[in-house]
PDB file of C-alpha atoms in Angstrom:
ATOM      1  CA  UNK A   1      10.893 136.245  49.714  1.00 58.00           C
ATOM      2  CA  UNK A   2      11.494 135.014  46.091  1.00 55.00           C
ATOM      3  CA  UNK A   3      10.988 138.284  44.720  1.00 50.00           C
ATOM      4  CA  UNK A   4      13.378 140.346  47.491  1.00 51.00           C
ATOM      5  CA  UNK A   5      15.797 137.361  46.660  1.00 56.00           C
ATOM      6  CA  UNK A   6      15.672 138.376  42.500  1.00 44.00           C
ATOM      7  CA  UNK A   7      15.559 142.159  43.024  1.00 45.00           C
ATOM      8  CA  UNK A   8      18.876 141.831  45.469  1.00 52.00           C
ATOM      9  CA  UNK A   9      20.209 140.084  42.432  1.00 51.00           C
ATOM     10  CA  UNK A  10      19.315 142.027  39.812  1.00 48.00           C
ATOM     11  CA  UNK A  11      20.565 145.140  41.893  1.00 49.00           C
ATOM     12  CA  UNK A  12      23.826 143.261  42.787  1.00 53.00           C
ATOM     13  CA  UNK A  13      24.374 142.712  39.162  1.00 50.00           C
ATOM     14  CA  UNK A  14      23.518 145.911  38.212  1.00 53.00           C
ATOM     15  CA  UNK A  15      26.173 147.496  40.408  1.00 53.00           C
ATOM     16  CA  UNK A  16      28.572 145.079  39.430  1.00 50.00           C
ATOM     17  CA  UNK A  17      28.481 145.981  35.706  1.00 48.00           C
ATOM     18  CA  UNK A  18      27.925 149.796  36.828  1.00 49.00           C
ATOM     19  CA  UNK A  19      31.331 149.616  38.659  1.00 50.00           C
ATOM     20  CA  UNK A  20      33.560 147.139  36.814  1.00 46.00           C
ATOM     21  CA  UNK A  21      32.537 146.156  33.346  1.00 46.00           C
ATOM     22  CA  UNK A  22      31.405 149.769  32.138  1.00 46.00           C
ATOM     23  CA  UNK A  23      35.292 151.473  33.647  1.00 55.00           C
ATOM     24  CA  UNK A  24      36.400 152.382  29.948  1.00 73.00           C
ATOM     25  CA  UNK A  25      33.603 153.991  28.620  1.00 83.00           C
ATOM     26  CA  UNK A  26      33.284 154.488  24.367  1.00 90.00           C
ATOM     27  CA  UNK A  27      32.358 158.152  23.746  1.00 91.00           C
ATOM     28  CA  UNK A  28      31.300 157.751  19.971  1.00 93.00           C
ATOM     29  CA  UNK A  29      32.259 160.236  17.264  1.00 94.00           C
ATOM     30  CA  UNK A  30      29.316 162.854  16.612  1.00 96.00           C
ATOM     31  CA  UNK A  31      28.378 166.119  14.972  1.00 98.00           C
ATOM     32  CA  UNK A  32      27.489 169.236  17.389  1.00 98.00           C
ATOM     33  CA  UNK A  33      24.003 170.663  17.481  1.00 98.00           C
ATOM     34  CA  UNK A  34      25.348 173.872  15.997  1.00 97.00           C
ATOM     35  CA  UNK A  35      25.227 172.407  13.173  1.00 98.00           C
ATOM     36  CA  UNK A  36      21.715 171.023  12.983  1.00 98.00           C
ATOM     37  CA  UNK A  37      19.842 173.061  10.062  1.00 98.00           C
ATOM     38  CA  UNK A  38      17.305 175.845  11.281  1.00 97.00           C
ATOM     39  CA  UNK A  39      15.641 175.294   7.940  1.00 97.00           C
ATOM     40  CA  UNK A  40      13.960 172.181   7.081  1.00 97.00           C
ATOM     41  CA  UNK A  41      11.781 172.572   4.450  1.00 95.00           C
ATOM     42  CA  UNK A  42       8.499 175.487   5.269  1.00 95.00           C
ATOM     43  CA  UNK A  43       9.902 175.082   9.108  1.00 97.00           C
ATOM     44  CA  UNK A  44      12.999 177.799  10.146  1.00 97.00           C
ATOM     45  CA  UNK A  45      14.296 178.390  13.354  1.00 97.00           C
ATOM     46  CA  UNK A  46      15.106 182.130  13.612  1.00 94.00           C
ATOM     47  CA  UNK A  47      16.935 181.626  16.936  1.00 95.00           C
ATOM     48  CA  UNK A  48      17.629 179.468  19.572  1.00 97.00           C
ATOM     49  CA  UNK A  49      17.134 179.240  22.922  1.00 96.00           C
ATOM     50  CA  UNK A  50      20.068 179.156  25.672  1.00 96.00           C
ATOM     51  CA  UNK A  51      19.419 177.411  29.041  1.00 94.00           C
ATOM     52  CA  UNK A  52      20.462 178.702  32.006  1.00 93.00           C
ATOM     53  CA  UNK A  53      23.599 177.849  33.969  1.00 93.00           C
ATOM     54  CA  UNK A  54      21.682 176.288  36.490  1.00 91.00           C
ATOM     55  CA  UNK A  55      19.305 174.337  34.320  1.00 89.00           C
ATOM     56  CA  UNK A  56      22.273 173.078  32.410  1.00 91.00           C
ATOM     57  CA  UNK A  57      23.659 171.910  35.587  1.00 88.00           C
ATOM     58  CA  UNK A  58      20.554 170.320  36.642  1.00 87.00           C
ATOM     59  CA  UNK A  59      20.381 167.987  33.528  1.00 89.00           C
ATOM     60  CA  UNK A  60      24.106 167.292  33.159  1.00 89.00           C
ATOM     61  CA  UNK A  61      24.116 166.724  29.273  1.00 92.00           C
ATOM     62  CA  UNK A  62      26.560 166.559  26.651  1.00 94.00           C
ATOM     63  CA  UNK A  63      25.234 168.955  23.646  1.00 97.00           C
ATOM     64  CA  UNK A  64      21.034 169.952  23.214  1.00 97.00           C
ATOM     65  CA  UNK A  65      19.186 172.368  20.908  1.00 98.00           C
ATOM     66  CA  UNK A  66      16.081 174.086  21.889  1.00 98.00           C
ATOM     67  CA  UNK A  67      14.029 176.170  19.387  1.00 97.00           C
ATOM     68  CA  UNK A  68      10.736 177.456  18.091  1.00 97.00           C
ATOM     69  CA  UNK A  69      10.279 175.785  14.307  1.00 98.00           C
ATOM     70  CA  UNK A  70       7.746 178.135  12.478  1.00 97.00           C
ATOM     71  CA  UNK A  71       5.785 177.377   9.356  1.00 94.00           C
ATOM     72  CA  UNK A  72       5.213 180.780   8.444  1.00 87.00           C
ATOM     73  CA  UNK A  73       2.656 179.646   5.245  1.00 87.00           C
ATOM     74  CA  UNK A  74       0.546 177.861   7.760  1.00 80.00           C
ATOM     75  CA  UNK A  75       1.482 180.178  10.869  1.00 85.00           C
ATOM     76  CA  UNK A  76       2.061 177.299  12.747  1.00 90.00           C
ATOM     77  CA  UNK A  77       5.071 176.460  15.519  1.00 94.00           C
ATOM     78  CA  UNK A  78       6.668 173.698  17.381  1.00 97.00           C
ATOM     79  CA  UNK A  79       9.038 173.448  19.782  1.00 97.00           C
ATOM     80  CA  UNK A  80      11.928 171.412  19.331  1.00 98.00           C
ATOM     81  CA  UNK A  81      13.906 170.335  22.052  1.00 97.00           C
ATOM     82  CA  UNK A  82      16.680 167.476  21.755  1.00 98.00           C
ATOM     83  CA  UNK A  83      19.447 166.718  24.864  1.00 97.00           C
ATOM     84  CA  UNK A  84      22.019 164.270  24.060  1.00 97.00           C
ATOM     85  CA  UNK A  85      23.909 162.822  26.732  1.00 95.00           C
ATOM     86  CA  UNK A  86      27.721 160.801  25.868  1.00 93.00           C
ATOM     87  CA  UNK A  87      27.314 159.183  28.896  1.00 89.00           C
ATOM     88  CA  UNK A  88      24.941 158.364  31.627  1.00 87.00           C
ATOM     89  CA  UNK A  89      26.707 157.044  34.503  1.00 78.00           C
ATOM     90  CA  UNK A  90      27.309 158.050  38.266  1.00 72.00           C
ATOM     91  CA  UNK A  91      30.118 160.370  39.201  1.00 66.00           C
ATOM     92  CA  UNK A  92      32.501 158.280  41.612  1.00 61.00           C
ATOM     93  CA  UNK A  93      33.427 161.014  43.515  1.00 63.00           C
ATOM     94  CA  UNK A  94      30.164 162.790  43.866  1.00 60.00           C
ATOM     95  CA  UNK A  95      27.275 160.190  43.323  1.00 61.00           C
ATOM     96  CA  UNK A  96      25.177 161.995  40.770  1.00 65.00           C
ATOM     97  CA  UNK A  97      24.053 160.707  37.934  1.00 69.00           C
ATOM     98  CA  UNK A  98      24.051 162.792  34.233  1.00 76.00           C
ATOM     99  CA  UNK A  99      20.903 160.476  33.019  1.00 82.00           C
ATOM    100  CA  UNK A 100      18.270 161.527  31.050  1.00 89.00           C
ATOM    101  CA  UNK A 101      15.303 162.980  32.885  1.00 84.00           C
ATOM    102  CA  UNK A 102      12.319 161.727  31.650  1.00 86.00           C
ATOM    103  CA  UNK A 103       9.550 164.307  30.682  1.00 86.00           C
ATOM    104  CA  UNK A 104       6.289 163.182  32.629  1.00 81.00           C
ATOM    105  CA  UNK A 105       8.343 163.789  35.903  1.00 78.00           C
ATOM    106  CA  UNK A 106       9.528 167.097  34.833  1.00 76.00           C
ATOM    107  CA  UNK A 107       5.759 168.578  33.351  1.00 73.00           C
ATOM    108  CA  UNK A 108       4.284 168.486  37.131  1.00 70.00           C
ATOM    109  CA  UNK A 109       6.800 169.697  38.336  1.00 64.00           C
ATOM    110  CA  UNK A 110       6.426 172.792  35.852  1.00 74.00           C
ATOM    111  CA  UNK A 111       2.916 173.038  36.838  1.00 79.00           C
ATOM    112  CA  UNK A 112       1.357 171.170  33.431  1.00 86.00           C
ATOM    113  CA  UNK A 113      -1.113 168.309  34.378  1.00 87.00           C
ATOM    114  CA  UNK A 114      -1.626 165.386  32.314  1.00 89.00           C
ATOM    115  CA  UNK A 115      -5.170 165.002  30.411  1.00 90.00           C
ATOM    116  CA  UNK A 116      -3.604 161.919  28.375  1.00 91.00           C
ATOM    117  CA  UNK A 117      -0.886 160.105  28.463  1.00 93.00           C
ATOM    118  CA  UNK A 118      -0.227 156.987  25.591  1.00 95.00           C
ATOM    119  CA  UNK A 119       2.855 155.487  23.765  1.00 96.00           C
ATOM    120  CA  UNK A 120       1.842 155.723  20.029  1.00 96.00           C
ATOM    121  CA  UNK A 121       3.886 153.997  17.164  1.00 95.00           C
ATOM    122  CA  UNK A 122       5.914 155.984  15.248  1.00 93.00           C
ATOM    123  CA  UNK A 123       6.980 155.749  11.215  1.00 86.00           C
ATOM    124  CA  UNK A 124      10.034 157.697  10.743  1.00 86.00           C
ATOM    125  CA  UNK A 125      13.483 157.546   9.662  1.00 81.00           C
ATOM    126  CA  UNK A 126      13.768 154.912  12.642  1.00 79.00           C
ATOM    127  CA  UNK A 127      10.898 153.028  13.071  1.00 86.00           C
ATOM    128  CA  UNK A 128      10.024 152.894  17.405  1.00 94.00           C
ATOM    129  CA  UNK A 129       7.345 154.361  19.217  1.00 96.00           C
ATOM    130  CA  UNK A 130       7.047 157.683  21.182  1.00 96.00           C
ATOM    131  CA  UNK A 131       4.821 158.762  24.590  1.00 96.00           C
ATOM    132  CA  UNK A 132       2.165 161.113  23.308  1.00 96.00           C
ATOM    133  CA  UNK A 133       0.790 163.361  26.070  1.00 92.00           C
ATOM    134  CA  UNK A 134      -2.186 166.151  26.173  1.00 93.00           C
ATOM    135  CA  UNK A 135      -1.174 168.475  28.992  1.00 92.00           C
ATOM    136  CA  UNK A 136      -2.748 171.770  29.981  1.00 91.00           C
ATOM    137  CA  UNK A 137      -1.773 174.396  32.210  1.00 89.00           C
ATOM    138  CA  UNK A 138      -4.389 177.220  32.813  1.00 87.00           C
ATOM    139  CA  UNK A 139      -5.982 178.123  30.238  1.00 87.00           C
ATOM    140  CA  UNK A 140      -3.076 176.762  27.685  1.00 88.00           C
ATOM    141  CA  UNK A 141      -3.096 173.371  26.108  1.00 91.00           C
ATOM    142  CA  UNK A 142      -0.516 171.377  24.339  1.00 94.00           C
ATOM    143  CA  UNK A 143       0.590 168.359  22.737  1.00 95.00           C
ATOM    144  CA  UNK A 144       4.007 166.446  23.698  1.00 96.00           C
ATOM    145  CA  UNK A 145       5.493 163.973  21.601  1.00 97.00           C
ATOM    146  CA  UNK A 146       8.455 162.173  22.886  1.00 96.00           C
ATOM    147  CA  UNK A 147      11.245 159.700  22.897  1.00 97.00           C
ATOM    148  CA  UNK A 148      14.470 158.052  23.903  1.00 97.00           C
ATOM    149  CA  UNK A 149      16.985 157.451  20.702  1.00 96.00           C
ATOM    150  CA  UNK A 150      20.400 155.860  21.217  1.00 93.00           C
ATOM    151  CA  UNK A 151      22.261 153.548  18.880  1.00 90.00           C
ATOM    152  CA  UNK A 152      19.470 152.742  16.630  1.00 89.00           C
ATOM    153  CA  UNK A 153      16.613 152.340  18.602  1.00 93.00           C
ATOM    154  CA  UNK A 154      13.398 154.780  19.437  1.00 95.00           C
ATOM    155  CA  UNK A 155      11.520 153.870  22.293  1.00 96.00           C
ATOM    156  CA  UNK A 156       9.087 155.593  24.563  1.00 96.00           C
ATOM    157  CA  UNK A 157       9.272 154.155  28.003  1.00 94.00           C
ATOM    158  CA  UNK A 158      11.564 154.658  30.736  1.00 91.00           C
ATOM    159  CA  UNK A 159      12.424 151.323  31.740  1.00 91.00           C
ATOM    160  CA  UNK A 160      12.594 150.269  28.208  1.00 93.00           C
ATOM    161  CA  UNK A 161      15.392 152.983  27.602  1.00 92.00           C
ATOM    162  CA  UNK A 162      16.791 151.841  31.274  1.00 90.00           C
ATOM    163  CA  UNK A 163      17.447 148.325  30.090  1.00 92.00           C
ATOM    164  CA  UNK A 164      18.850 149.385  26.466  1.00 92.00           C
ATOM    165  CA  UNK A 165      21.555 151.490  28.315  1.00 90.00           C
ATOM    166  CA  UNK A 166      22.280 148.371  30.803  1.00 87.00           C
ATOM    167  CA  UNK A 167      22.564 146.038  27.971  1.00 91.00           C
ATOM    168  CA  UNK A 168      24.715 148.626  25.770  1.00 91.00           C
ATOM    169  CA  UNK A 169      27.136 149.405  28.557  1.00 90.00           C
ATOM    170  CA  UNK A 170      28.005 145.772  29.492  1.00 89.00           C
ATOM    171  CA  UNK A 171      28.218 144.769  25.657  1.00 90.00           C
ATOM    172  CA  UNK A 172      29.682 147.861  23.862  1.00 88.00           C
ATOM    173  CA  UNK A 173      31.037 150.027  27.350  1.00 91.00           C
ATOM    174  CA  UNK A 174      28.123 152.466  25.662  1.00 92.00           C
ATOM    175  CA  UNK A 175      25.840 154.710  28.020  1.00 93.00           C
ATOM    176  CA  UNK A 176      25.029 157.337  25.422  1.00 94.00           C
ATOM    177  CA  UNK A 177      21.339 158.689  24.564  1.00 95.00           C
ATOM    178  CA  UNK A 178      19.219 161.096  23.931  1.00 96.00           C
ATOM    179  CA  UNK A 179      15.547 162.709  24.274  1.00 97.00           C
ATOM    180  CA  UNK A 180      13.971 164.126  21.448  1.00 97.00           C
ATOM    181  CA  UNK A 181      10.608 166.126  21.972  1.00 97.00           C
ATOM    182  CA  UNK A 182       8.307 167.975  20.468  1.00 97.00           C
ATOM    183  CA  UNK A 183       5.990 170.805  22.134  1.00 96.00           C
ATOM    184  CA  UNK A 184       2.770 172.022  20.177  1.00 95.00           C
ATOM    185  CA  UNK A 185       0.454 174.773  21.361  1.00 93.00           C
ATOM    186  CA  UNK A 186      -2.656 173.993  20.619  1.00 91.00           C
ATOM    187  CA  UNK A 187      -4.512 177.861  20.425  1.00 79.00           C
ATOM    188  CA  UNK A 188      -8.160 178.794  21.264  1.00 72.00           C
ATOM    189  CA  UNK A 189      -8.983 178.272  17.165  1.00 69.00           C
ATOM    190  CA  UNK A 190      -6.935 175.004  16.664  1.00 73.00           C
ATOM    191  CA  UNK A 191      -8.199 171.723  16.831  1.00 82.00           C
ATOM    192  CA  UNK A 192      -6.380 168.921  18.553  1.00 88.00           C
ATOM    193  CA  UNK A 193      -5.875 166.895  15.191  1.00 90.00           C
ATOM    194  CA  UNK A 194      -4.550 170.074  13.116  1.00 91.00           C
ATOM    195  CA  UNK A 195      -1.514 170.118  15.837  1.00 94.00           C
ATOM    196  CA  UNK A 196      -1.083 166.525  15.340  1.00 94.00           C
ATOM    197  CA  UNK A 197      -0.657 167.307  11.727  1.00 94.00           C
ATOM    198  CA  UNK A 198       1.758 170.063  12.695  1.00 95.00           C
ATOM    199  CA  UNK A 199       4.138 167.838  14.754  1.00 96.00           C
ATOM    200  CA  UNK A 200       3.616 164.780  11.963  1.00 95.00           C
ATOM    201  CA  UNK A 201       4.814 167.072   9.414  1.00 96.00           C
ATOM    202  CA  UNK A 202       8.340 168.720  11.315  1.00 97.00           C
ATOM    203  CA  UNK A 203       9.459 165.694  12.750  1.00 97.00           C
ATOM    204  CA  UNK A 204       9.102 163.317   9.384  1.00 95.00           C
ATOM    205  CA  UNK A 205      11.621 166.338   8.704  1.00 96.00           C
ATOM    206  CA  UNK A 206      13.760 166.381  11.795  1.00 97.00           C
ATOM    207  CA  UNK A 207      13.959 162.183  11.735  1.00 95.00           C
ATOM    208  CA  UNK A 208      16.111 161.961   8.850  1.00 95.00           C
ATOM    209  CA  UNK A 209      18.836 164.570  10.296  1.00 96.00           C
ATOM    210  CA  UNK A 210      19.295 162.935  13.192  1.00 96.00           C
ATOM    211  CA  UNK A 211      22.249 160.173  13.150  1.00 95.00           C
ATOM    212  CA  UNK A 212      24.770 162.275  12.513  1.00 96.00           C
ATOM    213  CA  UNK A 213      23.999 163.742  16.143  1.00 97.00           C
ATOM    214  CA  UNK A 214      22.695 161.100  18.172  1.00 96.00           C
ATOM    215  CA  UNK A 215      24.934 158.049  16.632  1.00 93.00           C
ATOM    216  CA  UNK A 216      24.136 154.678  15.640  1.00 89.00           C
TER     217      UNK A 216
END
């Protein structure tokens, strides 16, 4: 009974800051993806992908880029894939929601199955942490880094990035955020470790350009 009685409230309260303290939303100033370099360092991005229409109106975000980084000395490539959302909040006169859809519901649902799934510290620009997944599909394998980065903060989990965005909107009338992830195939002659090293060595490159697109 206790804990129907504190999930009513916590639900109660939730709608009440959803509907009435969060009404004049702040839309921060940021840069567009179209300008995020497709060199960084030995990595270039030759040319970027464009989601569908229907995709696009799936995941209800602001700005994204999507692109295959290549390290041509090492003939290596990741994936880089970043959606930034200016607000995540439910349309009054539809009920949907443009929030963030988090990855490990989305890679089933693609047909990838988990082999391992951890959250793994991470030493960037921002210090936070990131989910780290092994998924495989077939005969393909890859690794998955990802994480959640709004005003500031890196964090892996869903209801950690859940509670940031409740706490932002009813202290700064901020729902902003965005997923940053990184795909790396790991081929029939790589090792796990040497696509560890591959993602390690793009995103210590990506971190740093970051702000200036997903704001502090």
């Amino acid at each position: 009974m206790v804990k129907l009685i504190v999930a009513l409230f916590f639900l109660g309260l939730n709608g009440y800051v959803y509907w009435y303290m969060g009404n004049d939303e702040v839309i921060p100033a940021r840069t567009s993806f179209a300008e995020f370099p497709n060199d960084l360092g030995d990595w270039k991005c030759d040319r970027r992908d464009v989601l569908e229409p229907e995709i696009l109106n799936n995941l209800k975000l602001t700005d994204y880029l999507s692109c295959n980084y290549v390290n041509e000395k090492e003939h290596v490539g990741v994936h880089l894939y970043i959606s930034y959302h200016e607000r995540q909040t439910r349309d009054r006169n539809t009920g949907e929601v443009a929030a963030i859809h988090p990855p490990e519901h989305c890679l089933p649902g693609s047909g990838w199955d988990v082999i391992d799934s951890k959250v793994v510290p991470l030493d960037l620009a921002i210090p936070g942490e990131a989910k780290r997944f092994l998924i495989a599909k077939g005969t393909q394998r890859a690794l998955v880094y990802f994480w959640y980065q709004s005003n500031g903060r890196v964090v892996a989990r869903n209801h950690h990035k859940i509670f940031w965005m409740f706490l932002d909107r009813t202290l700064r009338s901020r729902t902003d955020g965005s997923l940053v992830r990184f795909t790396v195939p790991v081929q029939f002659d790589q090792t796990e470790e040497a696509a560890e090293a591959s993602f390690k060595e793009l995103a210590a490159r990506v971190a740093p350009e970051l702000p200036p697109f997903i704001p502090n």
